[in-house]
Tab-separated table of C-alpha atoms in Angstrom:
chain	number	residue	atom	x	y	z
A	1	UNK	CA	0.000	0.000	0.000
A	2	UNK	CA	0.915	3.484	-0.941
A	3	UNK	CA	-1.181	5.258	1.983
A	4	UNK	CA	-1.179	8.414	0.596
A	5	UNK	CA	0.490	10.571	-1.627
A	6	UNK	CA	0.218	14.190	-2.014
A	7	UNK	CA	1.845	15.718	-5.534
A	8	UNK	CA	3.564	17.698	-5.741
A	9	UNK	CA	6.078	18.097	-2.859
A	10	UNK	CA	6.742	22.023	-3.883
A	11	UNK	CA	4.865	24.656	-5.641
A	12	UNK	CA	5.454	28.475	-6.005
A	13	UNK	CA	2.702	30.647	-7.144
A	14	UNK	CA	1.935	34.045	-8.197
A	15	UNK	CA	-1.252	35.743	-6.659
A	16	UNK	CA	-4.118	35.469	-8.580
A	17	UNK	CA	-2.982	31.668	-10.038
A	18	UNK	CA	-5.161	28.743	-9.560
A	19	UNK	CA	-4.019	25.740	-8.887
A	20	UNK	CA	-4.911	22.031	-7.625
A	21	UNK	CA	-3.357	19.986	-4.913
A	22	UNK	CA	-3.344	16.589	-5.514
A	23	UNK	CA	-4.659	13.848	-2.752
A	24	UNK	CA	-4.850	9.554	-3.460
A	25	UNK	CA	-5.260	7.574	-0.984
A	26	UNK	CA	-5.456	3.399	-1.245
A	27	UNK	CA	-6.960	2.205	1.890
A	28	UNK	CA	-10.245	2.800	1.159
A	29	UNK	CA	-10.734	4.942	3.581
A	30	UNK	CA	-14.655	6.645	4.119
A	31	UNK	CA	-13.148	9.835	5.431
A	32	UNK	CA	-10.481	12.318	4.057
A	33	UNK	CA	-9.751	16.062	5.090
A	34	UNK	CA	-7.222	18.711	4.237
A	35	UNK	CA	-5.334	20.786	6.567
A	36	UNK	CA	-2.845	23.785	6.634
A	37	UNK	CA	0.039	23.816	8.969
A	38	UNK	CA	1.261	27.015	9.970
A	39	UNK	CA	4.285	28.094	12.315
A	40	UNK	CA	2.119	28.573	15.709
A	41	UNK	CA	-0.958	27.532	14.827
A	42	UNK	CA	-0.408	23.767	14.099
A	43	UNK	CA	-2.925	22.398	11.860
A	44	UNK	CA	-6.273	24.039	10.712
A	45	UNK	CA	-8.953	22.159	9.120
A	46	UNK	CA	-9.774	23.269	5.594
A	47	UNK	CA	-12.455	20.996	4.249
A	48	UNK	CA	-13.301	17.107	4.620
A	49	UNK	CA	-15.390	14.251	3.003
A	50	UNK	CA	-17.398	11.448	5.104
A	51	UNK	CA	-17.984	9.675	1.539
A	52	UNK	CA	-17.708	9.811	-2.131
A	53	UNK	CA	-20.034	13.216	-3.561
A	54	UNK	CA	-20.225	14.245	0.439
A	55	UNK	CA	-17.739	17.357	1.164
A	56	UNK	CA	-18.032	19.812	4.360
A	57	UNK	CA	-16.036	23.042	5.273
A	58	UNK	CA	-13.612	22.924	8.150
A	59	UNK	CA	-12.073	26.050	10.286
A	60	UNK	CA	-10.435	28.036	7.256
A	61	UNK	CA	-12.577	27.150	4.172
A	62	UNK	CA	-12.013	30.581	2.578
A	63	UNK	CA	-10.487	30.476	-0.930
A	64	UNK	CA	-10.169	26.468	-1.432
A	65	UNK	CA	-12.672	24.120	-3.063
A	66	UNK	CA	-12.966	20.555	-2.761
A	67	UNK	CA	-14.727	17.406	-4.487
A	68	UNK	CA	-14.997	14.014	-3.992
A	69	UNK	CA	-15.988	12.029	-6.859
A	70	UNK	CA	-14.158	8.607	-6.237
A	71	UNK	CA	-13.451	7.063	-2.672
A	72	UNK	CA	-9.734	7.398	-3.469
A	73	UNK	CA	-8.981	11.227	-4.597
A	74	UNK	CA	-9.644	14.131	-3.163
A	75	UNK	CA	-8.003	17.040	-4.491
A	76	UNK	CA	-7.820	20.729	-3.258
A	77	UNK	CA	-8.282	23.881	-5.263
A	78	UNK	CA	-6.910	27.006	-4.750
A	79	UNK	CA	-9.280	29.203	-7.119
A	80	UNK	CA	-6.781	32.618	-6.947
A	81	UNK	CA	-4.155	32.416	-4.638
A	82	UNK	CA	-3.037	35.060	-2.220
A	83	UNK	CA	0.146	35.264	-0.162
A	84	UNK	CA	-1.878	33.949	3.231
A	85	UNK	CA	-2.240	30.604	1.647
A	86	UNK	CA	1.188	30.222	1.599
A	87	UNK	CA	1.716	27.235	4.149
A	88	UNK	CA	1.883	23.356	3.974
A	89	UNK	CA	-1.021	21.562	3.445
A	90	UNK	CA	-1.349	17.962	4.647
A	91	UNK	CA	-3.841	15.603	3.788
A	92	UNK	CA	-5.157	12.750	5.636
A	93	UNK	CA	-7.622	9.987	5.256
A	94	UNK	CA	-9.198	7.203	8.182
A	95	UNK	CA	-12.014	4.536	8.408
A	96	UNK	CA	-14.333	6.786	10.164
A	97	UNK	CA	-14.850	9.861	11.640
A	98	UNK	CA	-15.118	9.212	15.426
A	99	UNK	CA	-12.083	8.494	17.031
A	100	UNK	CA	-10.356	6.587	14.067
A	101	UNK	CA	-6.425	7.024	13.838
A	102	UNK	CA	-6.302	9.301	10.419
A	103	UNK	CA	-3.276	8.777	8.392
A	104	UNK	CA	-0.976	12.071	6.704
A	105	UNK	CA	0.322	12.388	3.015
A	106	UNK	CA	4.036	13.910	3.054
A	107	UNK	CA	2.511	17.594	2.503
A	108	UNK	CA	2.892	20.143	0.139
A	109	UNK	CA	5.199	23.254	0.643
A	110	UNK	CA	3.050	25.970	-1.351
A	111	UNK	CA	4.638	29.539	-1.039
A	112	UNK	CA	2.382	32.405	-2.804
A	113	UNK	CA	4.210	35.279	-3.986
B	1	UNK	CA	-16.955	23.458	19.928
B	2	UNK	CA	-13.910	21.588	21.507
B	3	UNK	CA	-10.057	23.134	21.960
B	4	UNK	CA	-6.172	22.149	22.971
B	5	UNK	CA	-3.574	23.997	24.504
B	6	UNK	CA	-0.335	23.055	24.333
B	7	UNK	CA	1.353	25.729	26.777
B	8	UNK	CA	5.413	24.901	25.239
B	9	UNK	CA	5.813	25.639	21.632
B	10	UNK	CA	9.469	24.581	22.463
B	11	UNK	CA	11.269	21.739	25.076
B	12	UNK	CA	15.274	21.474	25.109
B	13	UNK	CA	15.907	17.921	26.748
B	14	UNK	CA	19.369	16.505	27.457
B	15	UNK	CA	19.788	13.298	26.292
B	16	UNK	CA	18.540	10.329	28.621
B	17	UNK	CA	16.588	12.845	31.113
B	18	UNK	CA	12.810	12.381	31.297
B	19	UNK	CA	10.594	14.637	29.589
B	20	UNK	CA	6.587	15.436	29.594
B	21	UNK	CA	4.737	17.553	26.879
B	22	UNK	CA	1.359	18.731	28.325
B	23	UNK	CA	-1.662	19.036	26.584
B	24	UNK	CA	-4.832	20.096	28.109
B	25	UNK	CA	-8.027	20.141	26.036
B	26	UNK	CA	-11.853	21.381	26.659
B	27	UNK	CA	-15.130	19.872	25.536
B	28	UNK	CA	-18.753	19.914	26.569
B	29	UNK	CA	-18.877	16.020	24.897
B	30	UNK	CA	-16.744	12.965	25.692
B	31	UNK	CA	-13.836	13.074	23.915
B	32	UNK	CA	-11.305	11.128	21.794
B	33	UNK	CA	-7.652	11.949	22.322
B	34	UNK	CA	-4.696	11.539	20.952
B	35	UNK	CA	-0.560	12.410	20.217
B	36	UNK	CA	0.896	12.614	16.881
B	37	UNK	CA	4.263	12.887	15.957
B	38	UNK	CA	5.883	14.566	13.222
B	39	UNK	CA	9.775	14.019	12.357
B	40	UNK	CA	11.497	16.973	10.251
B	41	UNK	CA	10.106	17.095	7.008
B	42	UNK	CA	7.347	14.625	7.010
B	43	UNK	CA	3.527	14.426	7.892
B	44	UNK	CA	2.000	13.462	11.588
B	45	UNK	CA	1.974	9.949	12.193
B	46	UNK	CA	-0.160	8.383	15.633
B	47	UNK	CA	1.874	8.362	18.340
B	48	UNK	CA	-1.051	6.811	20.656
B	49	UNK	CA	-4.372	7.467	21.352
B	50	UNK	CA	-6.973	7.119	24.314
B	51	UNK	CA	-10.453	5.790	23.365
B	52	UNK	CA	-11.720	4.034	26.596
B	53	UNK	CA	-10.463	1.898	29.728
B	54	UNK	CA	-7.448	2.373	30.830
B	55	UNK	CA	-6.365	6.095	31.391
B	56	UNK	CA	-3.058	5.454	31.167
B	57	UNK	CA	-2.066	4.322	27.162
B	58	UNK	CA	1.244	3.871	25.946
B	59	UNK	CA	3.273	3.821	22.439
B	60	UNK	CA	5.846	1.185	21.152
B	61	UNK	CA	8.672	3.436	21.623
B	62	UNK	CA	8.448	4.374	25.145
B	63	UNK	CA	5.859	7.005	25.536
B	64	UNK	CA	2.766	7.247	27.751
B	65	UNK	CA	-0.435	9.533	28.560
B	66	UNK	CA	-2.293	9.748	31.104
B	67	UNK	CA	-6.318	11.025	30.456
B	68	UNK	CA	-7.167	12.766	33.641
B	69	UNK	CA	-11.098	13.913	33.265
B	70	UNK	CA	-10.834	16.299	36.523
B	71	UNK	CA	-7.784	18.019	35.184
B	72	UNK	CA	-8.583	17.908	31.184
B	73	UNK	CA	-5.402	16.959	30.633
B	74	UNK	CA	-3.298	14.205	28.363
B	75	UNK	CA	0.042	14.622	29.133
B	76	UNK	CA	2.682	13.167	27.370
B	77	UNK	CA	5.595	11.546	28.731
B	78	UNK	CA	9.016	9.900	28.448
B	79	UNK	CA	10.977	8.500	31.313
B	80	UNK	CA	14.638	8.379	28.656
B	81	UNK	CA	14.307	10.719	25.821
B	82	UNK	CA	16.845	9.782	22.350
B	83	UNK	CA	18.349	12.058	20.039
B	84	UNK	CA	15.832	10.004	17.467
B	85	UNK	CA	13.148	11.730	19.643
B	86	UNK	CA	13.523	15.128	18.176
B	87	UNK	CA	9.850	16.188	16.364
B	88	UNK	CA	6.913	18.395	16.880
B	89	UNK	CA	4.549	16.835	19.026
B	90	UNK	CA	0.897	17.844	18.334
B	91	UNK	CA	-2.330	16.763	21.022
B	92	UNK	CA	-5.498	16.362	19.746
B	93	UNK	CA	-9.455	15.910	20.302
B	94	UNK	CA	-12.176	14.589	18.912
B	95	UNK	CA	-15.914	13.982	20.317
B	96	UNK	CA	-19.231	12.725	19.695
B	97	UNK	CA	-22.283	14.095	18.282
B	98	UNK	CA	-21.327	17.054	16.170
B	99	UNK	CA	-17.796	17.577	17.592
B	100	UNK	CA	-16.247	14.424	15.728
B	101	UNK	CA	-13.736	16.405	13.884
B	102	UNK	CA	-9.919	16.069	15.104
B	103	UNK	CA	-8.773	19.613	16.367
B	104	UNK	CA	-5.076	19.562	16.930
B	105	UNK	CA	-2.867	22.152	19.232
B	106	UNK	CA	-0.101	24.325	18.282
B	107	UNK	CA	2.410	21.611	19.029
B	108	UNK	CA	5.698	20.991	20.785
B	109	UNK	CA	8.619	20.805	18.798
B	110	UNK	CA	11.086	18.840	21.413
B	111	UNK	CA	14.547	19.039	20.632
B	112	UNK	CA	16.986	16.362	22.462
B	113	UNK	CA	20.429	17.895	23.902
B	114	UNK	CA	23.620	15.369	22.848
């Protein structure tokens, strides 16, 4: 098993770019979220899926969009980025929702300029 | 709504002393908790986790927390810290009906003293 993978590992953008985060997990995991890491803040909940075609916003939902079309993928857009976005994002995935050990991609360094 | 606080962003630890990380958390549900680790350069990965039973819960490489309900606290500790210890140390909590989602505190990055 791959667990999951995150591509890609770096990304620089200019503000006002869009861009997708990638997100594959092989577990078959029900539930997968997103999350930014920031220096201070450890890790803030962007959006999540309970299920294929089910998505739900987390803390810091502003400028990202999600979808969940297959169990396995679960990618992250970033419709026009800005220089606050600039932060690693970590996705995860788990059996459940309640109490289930969730499991972290590498990350992705993004840095906005 | 459900929160951590992890009161040291930062703990210098010579080698082979004991160390403990504290977390303390509040909820108005039950909760879920839990310690994740994560090494330079990599994502978390479950350090342990306390679900039910036994208040005291402990990982494969020497760690242990202890749930105390009166006190709100899951502190984490090491009676030997390693130089292979060295990571940010994040607590977390989830509940039950409505508050299921995992919210983390602004970690503990522990840094072991040759």
């Amino acid at each position: 098993n791959a667990g999951v993978t995150q591509t890609p590992k770096f990304q620089v953008l200019k503000t006002g770019q869009s861009m997708t985060l990638q997100c594959a997990q092989d577990m078959n995991h029900e539930y997968m979220s997103w999350y930014r890491q920031d220096p201070g803040m450890g890790l803030r909940l962007i959006h999540y899926s309970v299920g294929a075609g089910i998505t739900d916003q987390g803390e810091v939902p502003n400028g990202y969009n999600v979808s969940r079309s297959t169990t396995e993928d679960f990618p992250l857009r970033l419709l026009s980025a800005a220089p606050s976005q600039t932060s690693v994002y970590f996705c995860a995935s788990s059996y459940g929702l309640v109490g289930g050990e969730q499991f972290f991609g590498p990350g992705t360094r993004l840095t906005v300029l | 709504a459900q929160s951590v606080t992890q009161l040291d962003s930062q703990v210098p630890v010579f080698e082979e002393a004991p160390v403990e990380l504290r977390c303390n958390y509040s909820s108005s549900v039950s909760v879920y908790l839990f310690w994740y680790v994560q090494y330079p350069n990599q994502g978390l990965q479950l350090l342990l986790k306390y679900l039910s039973g036994s208040t005291l819960v402990e990982s494969i490489n020497g760690f242990e927390a202890e749930f105390n309900k009166s006190q709100t606290s899951f502190h984490l500790r090491k009676p030997s810290v390693h130089i292979s210890d060295t990571a940010e140390y994040f607590c977390a909590v989830s509940g039950f009906f409505g508050n299921e989602k995992l919210t983390f505190g602004t970690g503990t990055r522990l840094t072991i003293i040759p």
